[in-house]
Amino acid sequence: FISIIQVRLVMKAHSFVRENVPKVLSSVKEKAGPVPIPRITQYLYFLFAPTLIYRDNYPRNPTIRWGYVATKFAQVLGSLFYAYYIFVRLCIPQFRNSSQETFNLRGLVLCIFNSILPGNVLILFLVFFAFLHCWLNAFAEMLRFADRMFYK
């Protein structure tokens, strides 16, 4: 989790530097008045906005729809409970039965293959839906971020 956050912050810092260094260099080369340095509030907004491309200004919604935010956070919680249900009902019983028998490689491989579909595929779908759809849309709404073309 910490590695994922660090990679995200490095990618955002790279985008910030890549977008601002050419502006600063061209301004210094032309000696055209003050150097266009972005404000700290613009950078902080960029750190929390669900985008990896830095811009000085983003399109913003006029209001925050708090019902929409609550719905998205409820969907994240629902996804967590559903993932727990998948593990408890479909994955853990496979391994609980094998722990009572003597160890054999065939039984272990069968347990792993029987839990691949619910354990991996459904959990990956839930992670995609909960984080990339619900979590990012909730934060985009709270930040009044209007450009919601995440999947394009």
Short mmCIF file of C-alpha atoms in Angstrom, two decimals:
data_model
loop_
_atom_site.label_atom_id
_atom_site.label_comp_id
_atom_site.label_asym_id
_atom_site.label_seq_id
_atom_site.Cartn_x
_atom_site.Cartn_y
_atom_site.Cartn_z
CA PHE A 1 0.00 0.00 0.00
CA ILE A 2 2.80 2.41 0.88
CA SER A 3 4.63 1.52 -2.33
CA ILE A 4 1.51 2.28 -4.36
CA ILE A 5 1.16 5.69 -2.72
CA GLN A 6 4.83 6.44 -3.30
CA VAL A 7 4.59 5.49 -6.98
CA ARG A 8 1.52 7.72 -7.36
CA LEU A 9 3.33 10.65 -5.73
CA VAL A 10 6.43 10.15 -7.90
CA MET A 11 4.25 10.09 -11.02
CA LYS A 12 2.49 13.27 -9.93
CA ALA A 13 5.80 15.00 -9.14
CA HIS A 14 7.12 14.00 -12.56
CA SER A 15 4.05 15.44 -14.26
CA PHE A 16 4.33 18.66 -12.23
CA VAL A 17 7.99 19.13 -13.16
CA ARG A 18 7.43 18.17 -16.81
CA GLU A 19 4.63 20.72 -17.23
CA ASN A 20 6.29 23.62 -15.39
CA VAL A 21 9.99 23.45 -16.30
CA PRO A 22 9.45 24.42 -19.99
CA LYS A 23 7.36 27.45 -18.92
CA VAL A 24 10.01 28.61 -16.47
CA LEU A 25 12.89 28.04 -18.91
CA SER A 26 11.17 29.92 -21.74
CA SER A 27 10.33 32.81 -19.41
CA VAL A 28 13.92 33.01 -18.15
CA LYS A 29 15.31 32.78 -21.70
CA GLU A 30 13.05 35.60 -22.96
CA LYS A 31 13.40 37.66 -19.73
CA ALA A 32 9.72 38.49 -20.02
CA GLY A 33 8.82 39.76 -16.56
CA PRO A 34 8.07 37.53 -13.59
CA VAL A 35 8.72 33.79 -13.77
CA PRO A 36 5.42 31.82 -13.96
CA ILE A 37 5.72 29.65 -10.85
CA PRO A 38 2.54 27.79 -9.84
CA ARG A 39 1.00 28.50 -6.44
CA ILE A 40 1.17 25.93 -3.66
CA THR A 41 -2.65 25.66 -3.65
CA GLN A 42 -2.59 24.52 -7.28
CA TYR A 43 -0.06 21.82 -6.44
CA LEU A 44 -2.00 20.66 -3.38
CA TYR A 45 -5.21 20.44 -5.40
CA PHE A 46 -3.32 18.39 -8.01
CA LEU A 47 -2.04 15.99 -5.32
CA PHE A 48 -5.59 15.08 -4.30
CA ALA A 49 -7.31 15.30 -7.69
CA PRO A 50 -7.85 11.95 -9.45
CA THR A 51 -5.56 12.76 -12.37
CA LEU A 52 -1.91 12.24 -13.24
CA ILE A 53 -1.62 15.19 -15.65
CA TYR A 54 -0.81 18.55 -14.07
CA ARG A 55 -2.65 21.66 -15.23
CA ASP A 56 -2.78 25.07 -13.59
CA ASN A 57 -6.59 25.02 -13.72
CA TYR A 58 -9.04 22.15 -14.02
CA PRO A 59 -12.73 22.28 -14.94
CA ARG A 60 -14.75 22.49 -11.70
CA ASN A 61 -18.37 21.80 -10.82
CA PRO A 62 -20.28 24.63 -9.13
CA THR A 63 -21.50 22.49 -6.19
CA ILE A 64 -20.77 19.25 -4.35
CA ARG A 65 -23.46 16.56 -4.48
CA TRP A 66 -23.16 15.08 -0.99
CA GLY A 67 -25.71 12.37 -1.71
CA TYR A 68 -23.55 11.15 -4.58
CA VAL A 69 -20.47 11.13 -2.31
CA ALA A 70 -22.32 9.15 0.36
CA THR A 71 -23.53 6.67 -2.27
CA LYS A 72 -20.00 6.09 -3.55
CA PHE A 73 -18.59 5.56 -0.04
CA ALA A 74 -21.47 3.18 0.72
CA GLN A 75 -20.56 1.23 -2.42
CA VAL A 76 -16.93 1.01 -1.22
CA LEU A 77 -18.12 -0.39 2.12
CA GLY A 78 -20.46 -2.78 0.32
CA SER A 79 -17.56 -3.99 -1.82
CA LEU A 80 -15.46 -4.63 1.29
CA PHE A 81 -18.24 -6.65 2.91
CA TYR A 82 -18.80 -8.59 -0.30
CA ALA A 83 -15.06 -9.41 -0.53
CA TYR A 84 -15.20 -10.65 3.07
CA TYR A 85 -18.23 -12.78 2.18
CA ILE A 86 -16.41 -14.27 -0.83
CA PHE A 87 -13.42 -15.24 1.29
CA VAL A 88 -15.48 -16.67 4.14
CA ARG A 89 -17.88 -18.66 1.95
CA LEU A 90 -15.77 -19.70 -1.03
CA CYS A 91 -12.05 -19.59 -0.22
CA ILE A 92 -11.49 -20.39 3.45
CA PRO A 93 -13.61 -23.62 3.50
CA GLN A 94 -11.43 -25.08 0.74
CA PHE A 95 -8.33 -24.77 2.90
CA ARG A 96 -10.06 -25.62 6.17
CA ASN A 97 -10.98 -29.06 4.81
CA SER A 98 -7.45 -29.67 3.61
CA SER A 99 -5.94 -28.81 6.99
CA GLN A 100 -7.66 -31.81 8.60
CA GLU A 101 -6.16 -34.30 6.15
CA THR A 102 -2.56 -35.37 5.79
CA PHE A 103 -0.51 -33.20 3.48
CA ASN A 104 -0.39 -34.16 -0.17
CA LEU A 105 0.53 -32.01 -3.13
CA ARG A 106 -2.54 -33.02 -5.16
CA GLY A 107 -4.91 -31.79 -2.44
CA LEU A 108 -3.09 -28.46 -2.13
CA VAL A 109 -3.17 -27.88 -5.89
CA LEU A 110 -6.89 -28.72 -6.00
CA CYS A 111 -7.60 -26.27 -3.16
CA ILE A 112 -5.68 -23.53 -4.92
CA PHE A 113 -7.41 -24.10 -8.26
CA ASN A 114 -10.84 -24.30 -6.63
CA SER A 115 -10.32 -20.91 -4.98
CA ILE A 116 -8.74 -19.10 -7.95
CA LEU A 117 -12.02 -18.00 -9.54
CA PRO A 118 -13.68 -16.54 -6.45
CA GLY A 119 -10.47 -15.47 -4.77
CA ASN A 120 -8.69 -13.76 -7.61
CA VAL A 121 -11.15 -12.87 -10.34
CA LEU A 122 -14.01 -11.62 -8.20
CA ILE A 123 -11.71 -9.77 -5.80
CA LEU A 124 -9.95 -8.06 -8.73
CA PHE A 125 -13.32 -6.94 -10.10
CA LEU A 126 -14.26 -5.64 -6.65
CA VAL A 127 -10.97 -3.74 -6.30
CA PHE A 128 -11.48 -2.19 -9.72
CA PHE A 129 -15.03 -1.14 -8.90
CA ALA A 130 -14.39 -0.02 -5.31
CA PHE A 131 -11.19 1.96 -5.83
CA LEU A 132 -11.05 3.04 -9.44
CA HIS A 133 -14.75 3.80 -9.77
CA CYS A 134 -16.27 4.56 -6.37
CA TRP A 135 -13.33 5.94 -4.37
CA LEU A 136 -11.94 8.18 -7.14
CA ASN A 137 -15.41 9.45 -8.12
CA ALA A 138 -16.20 10.29 -4.48
CA PHE A 139 -13.00 12.31 -4.11
CA ALA A 140 -13.50 13.92 -7.52
CA GLU A 141 -16.96 15.05 -6.39
CA MET A 142 -15.67 16.40 -3.07
CA LEU A 143 -12.97 18.36 -4.93
CA ARG A 144 -15.58 19.51 -7.50
CA PHE A 145 -13.37 17.98 -10.22
CA ALA A 146 -15.49 18.10 -13.38
CA ASP A 147 -13.35 16.10 -15.83
CA ARG A 148 -14.58 12.55 -15.16
CA MET A 149 -13.16 10.81 -18.21
CA PHE A 150 -11.19 8.29 -16.11
CA TYR A 151 -11.63 5.38 -18.47
CA LYS A 152 -10.76 7.16 -21.72
#
